[in-house]
PDB file of C-alpha atoms in Angstrom:
ATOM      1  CA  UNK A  25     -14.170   9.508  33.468  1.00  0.00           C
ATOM      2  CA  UNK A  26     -12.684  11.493  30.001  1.00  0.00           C
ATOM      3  CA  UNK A  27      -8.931  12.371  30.798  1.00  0.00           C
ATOM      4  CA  UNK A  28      -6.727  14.858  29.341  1.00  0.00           C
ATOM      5  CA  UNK A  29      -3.209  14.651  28.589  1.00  0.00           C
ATOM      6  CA  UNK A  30      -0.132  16.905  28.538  1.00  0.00           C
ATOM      7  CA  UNK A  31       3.055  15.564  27.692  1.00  0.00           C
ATOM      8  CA  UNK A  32       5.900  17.610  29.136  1.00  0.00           C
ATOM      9  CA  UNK A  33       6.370  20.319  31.768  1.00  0.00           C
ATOM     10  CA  UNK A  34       8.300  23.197  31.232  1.00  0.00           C
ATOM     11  CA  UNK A  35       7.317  26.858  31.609  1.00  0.00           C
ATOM     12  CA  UNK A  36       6.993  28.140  28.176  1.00  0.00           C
ATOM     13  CA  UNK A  37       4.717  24.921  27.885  1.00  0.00           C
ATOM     14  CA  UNK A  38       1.882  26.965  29.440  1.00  0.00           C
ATOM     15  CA  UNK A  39       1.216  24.289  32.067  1.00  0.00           C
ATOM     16  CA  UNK A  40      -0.319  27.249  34.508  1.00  0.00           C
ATOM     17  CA  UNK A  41      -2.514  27.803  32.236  1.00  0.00           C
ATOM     18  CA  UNK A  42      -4.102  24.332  32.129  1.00  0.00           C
ATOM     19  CA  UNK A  43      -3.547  24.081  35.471  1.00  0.00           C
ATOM     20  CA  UNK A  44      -5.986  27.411  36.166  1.00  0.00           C
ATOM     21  CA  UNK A  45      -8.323  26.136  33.533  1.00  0.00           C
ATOM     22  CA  UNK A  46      -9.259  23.156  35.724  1.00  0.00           C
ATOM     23  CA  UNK A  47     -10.405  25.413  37.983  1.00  0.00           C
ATOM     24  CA  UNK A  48     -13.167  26.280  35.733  1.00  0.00           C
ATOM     25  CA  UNK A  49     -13.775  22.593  33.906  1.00  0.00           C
ATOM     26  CA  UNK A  50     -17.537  21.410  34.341  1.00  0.00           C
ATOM     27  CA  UNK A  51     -16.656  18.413  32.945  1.00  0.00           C
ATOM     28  CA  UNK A  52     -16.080  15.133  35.087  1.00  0.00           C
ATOM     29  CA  UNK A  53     -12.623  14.682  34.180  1.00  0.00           C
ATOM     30  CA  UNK A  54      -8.909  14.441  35.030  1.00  0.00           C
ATOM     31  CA  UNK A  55      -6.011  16.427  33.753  1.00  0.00           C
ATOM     32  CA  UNK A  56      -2.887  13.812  33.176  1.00  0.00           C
ATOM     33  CA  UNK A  57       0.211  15.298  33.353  1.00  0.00           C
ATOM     34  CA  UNK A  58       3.374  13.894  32.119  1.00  0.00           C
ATOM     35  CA  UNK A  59       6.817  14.971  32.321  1.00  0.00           C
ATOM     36  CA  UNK A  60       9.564  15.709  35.024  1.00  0.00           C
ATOM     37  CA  UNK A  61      11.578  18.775  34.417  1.00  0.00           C
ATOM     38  CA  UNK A  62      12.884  21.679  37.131  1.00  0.00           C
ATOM     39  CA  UNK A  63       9.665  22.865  36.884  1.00  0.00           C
ATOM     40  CA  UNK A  64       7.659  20.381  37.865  1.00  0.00           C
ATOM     41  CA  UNK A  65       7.972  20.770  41.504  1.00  0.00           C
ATOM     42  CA  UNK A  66       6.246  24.408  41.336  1.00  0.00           C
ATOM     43  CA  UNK A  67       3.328  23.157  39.352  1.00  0.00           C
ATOM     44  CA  UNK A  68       2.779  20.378  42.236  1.00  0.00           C
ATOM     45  CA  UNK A  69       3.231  22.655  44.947  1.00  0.00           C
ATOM     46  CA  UNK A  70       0.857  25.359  42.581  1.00  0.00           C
ATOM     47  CA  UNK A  71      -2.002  22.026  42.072  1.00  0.00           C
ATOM     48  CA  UNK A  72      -1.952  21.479  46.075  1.00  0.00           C
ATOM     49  CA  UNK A  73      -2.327  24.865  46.769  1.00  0.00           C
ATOM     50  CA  UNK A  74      -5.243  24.492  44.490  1.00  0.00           C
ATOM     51  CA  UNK A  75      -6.600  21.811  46.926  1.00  0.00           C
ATOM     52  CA  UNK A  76      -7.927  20.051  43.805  1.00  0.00           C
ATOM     53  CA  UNK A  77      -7.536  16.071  43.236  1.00  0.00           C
ATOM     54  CA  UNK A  78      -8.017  15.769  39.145  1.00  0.00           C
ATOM     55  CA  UNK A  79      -4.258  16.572  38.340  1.00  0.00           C
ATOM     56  CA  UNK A  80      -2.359  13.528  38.979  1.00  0.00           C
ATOM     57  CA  UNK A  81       1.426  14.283  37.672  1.00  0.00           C
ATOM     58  CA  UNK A  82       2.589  10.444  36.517  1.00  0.00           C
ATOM     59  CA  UNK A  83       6.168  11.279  35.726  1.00  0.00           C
ATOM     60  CA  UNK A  84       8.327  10.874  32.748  1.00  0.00           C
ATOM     61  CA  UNK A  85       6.963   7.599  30.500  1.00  0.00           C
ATOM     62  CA  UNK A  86       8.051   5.460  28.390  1.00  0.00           C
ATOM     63  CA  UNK A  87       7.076   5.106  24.644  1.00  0.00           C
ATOM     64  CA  UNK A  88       4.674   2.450  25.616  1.00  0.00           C
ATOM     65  CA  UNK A  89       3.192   3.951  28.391  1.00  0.00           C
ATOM     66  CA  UNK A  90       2.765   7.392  26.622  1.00  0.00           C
ATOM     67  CA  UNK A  91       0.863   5.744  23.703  1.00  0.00           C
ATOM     68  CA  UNK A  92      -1.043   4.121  26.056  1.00  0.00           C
ATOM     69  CA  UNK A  93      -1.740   7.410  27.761  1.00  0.00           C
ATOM     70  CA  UNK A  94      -2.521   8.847  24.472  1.00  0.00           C
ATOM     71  CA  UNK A  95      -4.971   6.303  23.354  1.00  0.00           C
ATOM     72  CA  UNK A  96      -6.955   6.261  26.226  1.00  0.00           C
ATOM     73  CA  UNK A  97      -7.016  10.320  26.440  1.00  0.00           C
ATOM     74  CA  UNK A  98     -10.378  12.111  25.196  1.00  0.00           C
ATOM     75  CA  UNK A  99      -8.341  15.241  24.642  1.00  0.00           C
ATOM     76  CA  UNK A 100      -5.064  16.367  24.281  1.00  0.00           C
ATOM     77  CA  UNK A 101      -4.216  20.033  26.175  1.00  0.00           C
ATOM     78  CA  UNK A 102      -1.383  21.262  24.560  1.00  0.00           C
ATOM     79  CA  UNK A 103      -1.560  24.709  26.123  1.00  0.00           C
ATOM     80  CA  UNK A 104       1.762  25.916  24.575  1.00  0.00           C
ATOM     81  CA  UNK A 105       2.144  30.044  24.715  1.00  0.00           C
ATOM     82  CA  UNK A 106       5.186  31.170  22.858  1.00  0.00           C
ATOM     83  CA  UNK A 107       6.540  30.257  19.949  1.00  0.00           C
ATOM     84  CA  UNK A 108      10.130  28.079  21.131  1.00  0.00           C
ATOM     85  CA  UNK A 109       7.517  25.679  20.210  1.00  0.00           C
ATOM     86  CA  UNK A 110       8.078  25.328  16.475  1.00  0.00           C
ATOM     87  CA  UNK A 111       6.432  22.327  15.837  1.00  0.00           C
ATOM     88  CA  UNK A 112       4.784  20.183  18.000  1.00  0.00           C
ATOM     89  CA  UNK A 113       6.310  16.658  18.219  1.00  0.00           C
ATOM     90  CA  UNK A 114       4.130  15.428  21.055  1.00  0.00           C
ATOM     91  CA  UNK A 115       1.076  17.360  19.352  1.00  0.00           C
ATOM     92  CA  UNK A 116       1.531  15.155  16.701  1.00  0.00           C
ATOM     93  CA  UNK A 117       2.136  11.836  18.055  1.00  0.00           C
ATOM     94  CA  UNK A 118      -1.274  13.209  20.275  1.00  0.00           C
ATOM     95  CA  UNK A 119      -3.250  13.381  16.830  1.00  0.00           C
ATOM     96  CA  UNK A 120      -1.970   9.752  15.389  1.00  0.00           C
ATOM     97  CA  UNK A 121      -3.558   8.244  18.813  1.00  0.00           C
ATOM     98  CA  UNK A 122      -6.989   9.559  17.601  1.00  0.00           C
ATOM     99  CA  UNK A 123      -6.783  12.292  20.275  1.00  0.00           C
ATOM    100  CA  UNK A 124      -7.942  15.790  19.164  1.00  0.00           C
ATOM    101  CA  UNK A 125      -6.113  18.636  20.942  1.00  0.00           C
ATOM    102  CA  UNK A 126      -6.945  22.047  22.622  1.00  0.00           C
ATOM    103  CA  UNK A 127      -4.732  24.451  21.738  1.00  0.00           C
ATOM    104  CA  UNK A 128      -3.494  28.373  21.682  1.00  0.00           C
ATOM    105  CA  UNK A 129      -2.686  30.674  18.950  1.00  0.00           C
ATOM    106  CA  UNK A 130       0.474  31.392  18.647  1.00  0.00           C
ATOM    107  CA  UNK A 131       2.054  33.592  16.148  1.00  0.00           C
ATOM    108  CA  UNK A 132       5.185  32.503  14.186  1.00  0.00           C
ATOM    109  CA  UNK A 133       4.675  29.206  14.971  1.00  0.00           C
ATOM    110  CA  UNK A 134       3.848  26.201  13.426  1.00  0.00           C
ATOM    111  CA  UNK A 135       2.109  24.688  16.244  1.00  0.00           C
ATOM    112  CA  UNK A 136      -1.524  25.929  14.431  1.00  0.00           C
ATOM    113  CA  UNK A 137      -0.435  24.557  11.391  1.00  0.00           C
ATOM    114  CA  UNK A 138      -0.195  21.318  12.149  1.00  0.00           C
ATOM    115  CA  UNK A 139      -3.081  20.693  14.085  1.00  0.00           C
ATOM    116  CA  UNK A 140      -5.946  23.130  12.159  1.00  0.00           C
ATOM    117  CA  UNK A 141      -8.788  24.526  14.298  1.00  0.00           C
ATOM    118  CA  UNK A 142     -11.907  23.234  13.645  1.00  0.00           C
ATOM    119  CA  UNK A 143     -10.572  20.252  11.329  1.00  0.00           C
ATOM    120  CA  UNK A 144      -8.235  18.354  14.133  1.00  0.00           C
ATOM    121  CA  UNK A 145      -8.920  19.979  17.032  1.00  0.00           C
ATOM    122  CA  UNK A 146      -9.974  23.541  18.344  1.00  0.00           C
ATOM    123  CA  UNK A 147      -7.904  26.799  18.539  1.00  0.00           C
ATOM    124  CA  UNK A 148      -8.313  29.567  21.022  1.00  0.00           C
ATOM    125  CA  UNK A 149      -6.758  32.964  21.790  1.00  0.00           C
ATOM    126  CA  UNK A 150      -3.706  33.175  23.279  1.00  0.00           C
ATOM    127  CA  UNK A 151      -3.379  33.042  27.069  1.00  0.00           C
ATOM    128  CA  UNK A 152      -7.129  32.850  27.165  1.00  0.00           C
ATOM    129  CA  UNK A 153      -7.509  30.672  30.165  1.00  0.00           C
ATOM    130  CA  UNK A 154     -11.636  30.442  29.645  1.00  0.00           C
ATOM    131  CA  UNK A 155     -11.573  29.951  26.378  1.00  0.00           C
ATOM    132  CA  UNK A 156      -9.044  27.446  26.491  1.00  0.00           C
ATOM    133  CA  UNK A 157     -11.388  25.410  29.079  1.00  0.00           C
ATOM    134  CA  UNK A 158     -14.097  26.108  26.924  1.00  0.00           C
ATOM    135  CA  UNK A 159     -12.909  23.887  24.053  1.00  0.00           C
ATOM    136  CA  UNK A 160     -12.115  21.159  26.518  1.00  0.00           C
ATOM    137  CA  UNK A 161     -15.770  20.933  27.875  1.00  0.00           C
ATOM    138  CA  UNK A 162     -16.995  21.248  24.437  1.00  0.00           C
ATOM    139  CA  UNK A 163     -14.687  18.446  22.855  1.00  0.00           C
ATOM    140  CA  UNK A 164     -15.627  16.081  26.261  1.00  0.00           C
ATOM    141  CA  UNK A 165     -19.239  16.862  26.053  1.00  0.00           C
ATOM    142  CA  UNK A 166     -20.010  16.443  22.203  1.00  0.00           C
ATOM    143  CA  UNK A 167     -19.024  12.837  21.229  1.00  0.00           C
ATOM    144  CA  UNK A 168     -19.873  13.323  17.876  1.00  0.00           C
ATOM    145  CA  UNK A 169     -17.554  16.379  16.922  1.00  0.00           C
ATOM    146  CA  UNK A 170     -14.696  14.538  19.034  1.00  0.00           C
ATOM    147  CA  UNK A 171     -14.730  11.837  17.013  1.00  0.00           C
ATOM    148  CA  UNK A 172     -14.914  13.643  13.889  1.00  0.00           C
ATOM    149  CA  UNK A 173     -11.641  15.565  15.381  1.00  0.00           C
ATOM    150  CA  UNK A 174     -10.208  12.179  15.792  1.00  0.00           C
ATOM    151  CA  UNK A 175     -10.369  10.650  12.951  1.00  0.00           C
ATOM    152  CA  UNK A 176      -8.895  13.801  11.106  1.00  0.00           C
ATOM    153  CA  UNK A 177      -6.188  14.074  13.397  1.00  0.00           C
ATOM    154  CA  UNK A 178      -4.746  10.619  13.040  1.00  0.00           C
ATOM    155  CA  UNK A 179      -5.143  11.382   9.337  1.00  0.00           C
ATOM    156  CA  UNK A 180      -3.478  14.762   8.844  1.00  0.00           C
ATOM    157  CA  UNK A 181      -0.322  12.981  10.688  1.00  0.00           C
ATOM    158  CA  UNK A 182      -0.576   9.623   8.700  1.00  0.00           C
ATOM    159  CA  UNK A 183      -0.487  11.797   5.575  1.00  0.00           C
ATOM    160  CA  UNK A 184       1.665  14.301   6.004  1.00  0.00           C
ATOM    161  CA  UNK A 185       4.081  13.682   8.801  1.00  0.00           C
ATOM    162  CA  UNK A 186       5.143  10.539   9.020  1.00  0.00           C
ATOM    163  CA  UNK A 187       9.336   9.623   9.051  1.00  0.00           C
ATOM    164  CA  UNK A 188       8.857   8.066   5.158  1.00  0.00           C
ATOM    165  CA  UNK A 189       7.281  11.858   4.091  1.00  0.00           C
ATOM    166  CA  UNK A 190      10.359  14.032   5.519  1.00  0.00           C
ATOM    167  CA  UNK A 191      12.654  11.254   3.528  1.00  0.00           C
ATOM    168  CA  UNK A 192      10.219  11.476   0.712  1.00  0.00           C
ATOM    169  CA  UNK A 193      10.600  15.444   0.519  1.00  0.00           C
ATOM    170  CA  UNK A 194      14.105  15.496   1.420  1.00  0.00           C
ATOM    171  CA  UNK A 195      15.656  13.123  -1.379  1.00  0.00           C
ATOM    172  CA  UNK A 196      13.268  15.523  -3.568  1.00  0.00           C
ATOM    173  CA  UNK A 197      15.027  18.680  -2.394  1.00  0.00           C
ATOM    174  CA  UNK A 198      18.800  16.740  -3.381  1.00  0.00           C
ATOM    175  CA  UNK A 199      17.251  15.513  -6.340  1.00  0.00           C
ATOM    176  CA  UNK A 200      16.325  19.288  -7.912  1.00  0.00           C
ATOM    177  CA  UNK A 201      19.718  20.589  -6.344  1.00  0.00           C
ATOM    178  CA  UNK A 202      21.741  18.097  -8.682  1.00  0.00           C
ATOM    179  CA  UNK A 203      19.404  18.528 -11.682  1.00  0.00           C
ATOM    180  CA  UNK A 204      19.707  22.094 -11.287  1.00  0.00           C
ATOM    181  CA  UNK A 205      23.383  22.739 -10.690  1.00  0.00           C
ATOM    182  CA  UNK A 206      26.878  22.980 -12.113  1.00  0.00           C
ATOM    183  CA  UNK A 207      28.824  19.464 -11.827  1.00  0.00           C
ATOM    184  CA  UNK A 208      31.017  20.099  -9.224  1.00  0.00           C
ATOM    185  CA  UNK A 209      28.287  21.168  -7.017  1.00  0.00           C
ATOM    186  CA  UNK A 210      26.091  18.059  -7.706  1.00  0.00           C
ATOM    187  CA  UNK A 211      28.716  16.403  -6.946  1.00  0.00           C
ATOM    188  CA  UNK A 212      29.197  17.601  -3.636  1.00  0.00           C
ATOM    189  CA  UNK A 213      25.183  17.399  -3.267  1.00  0.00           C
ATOM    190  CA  UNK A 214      25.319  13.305  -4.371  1.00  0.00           C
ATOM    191  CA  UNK A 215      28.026  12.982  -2.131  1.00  0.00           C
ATOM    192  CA  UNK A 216      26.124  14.281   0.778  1.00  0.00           C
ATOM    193  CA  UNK A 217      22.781  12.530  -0.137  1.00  0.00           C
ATOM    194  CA  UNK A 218      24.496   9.242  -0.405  1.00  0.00           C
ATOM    195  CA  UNK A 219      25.810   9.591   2.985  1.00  0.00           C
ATOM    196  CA  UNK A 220      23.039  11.388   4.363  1.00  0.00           C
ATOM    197  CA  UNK A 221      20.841   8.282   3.172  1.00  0.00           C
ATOM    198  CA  UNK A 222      23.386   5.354   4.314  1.00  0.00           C
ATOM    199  CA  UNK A 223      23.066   7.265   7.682  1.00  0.00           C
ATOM    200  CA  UNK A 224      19.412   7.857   7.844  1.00  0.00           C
ATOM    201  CA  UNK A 225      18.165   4.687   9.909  1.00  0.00           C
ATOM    202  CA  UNK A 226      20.669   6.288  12.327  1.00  0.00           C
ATOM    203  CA  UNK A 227      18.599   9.392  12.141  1.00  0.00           C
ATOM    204  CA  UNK A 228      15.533   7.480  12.130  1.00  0.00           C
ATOM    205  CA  UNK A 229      16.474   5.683  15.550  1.00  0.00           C
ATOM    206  CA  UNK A 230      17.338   9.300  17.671  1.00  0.00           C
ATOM    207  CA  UNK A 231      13.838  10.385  16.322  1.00  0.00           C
ATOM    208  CA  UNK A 232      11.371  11.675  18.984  1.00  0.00           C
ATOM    209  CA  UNK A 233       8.081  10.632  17.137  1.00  0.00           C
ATOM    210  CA  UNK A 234       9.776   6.897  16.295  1.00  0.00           C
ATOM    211  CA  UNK A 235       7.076   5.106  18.365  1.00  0.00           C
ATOM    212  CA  UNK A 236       4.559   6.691  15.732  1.00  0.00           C
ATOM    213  CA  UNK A 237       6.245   5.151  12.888  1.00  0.00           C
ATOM    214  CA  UNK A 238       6.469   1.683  15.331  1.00  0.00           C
ATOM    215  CA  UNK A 239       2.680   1.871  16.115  1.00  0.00           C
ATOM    216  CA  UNK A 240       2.381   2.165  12.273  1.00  0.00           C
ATOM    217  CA  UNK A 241       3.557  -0.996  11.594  1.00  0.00           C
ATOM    218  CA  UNK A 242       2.004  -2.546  14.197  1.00  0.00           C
ATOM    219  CA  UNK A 243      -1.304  -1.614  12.919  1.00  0.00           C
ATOM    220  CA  UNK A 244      -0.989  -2.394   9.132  1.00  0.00           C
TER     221      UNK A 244
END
């Protein structure tokens, strides 16, 4: 049985929204959430009120467990709404476990941006509950354009947003400041990017996507 995935459970994190769009899957499938935040206890009281039985909540994971989630996931529902999502962190780390994602427009956001529709994944108005459910039956029912999703997904993250690529771009961005400066300003630019790079396994460490960059290495 396919299984879906959603990562964390807040309420700008459109979680309703998935959870209405069950009501309309024709798919055999389940909807996994993961998470615990305040608001999880209204979307389990809102899912038995539903009466339904294909939205287990499985609590906050670990690293381990969540890529083991992720793996086994056919899609990813990342039914964000508003743009306090900037990114996409768990989108991403979604997309390096070959799992092609189902998600909303949103405007000013990068959310769309990182995971393209109809190259990684597939993009539907916003708030548009039977759209959004839509794309979820489609991506569980055609094998062949899942896959295809897949494969790009796990690519557009191993080539572009990876820990060594925001080093990468960042030393670039010191690098033109200094060539491009007066002295005593390059100075104080070296002087930061010296420290800034003695410090950065640190920063490496606290990063949210570091089990990406772990499940990297233990796949070369």
């Amino acid at each position: 049985m396919p299984k879906l995935n959603e990562r964390a459970v807040t309420k700008y994190k459109g979680l309703p929204h998935l959870i209405e769009a069950e009501r309309y899957m024709q798919s055999d499938c389940v909807v996994v959430i993961g998470g615990k935040e305040p608001f999880t206890g209204k979307l389990q009281i809102l899912v038995r009120n539903r009466c339904t039985n294909r939205i287990p909540f499985v609590g906050r994971l670990s690293d381990d467990d969540q890529r083991c989630y992720l793996y086994a996931a056919d899609v990813f529902a990342f039914p964000f709404v508003t743009k306090n999502e900037a990114f996409g962190v768990a989108l991403a780390e979604a997309m390096y476990c070959n799992t092609p994602a189902v998600i909303f427009t949103i405007n000013g956001s990068g959310v769309n941006w990182v995971s393209p529709n109809g190259v990684t994944g597939i993009e539907v108005a916003n708030g548009n509950t039977k759209a959004y459910v839509a794309a979820i039956d489609r991506l569980i029912n055609d094998k062949t354009l899942r896959l295809a999703y897949a494969q790009t997904a796990h690519e557009r993250v191993k080539d572009n947003f990876l820990i060594r690529h925001m080093v990468d771009a960042m030393e670039g961005v010191y690098k033109n400041l200094c060539d491009n400066n007066n002295s005593d300003f390059s100075m104080v630019i070296r002087i930061f990017w010296g420290s800034w790079l003695l410090g950065k396994n640190v920063q490496i460490d606290c990063s949210d996507s570091i089990h990406i960059e772990r499940e990297e290495r233990r796949t070369a």
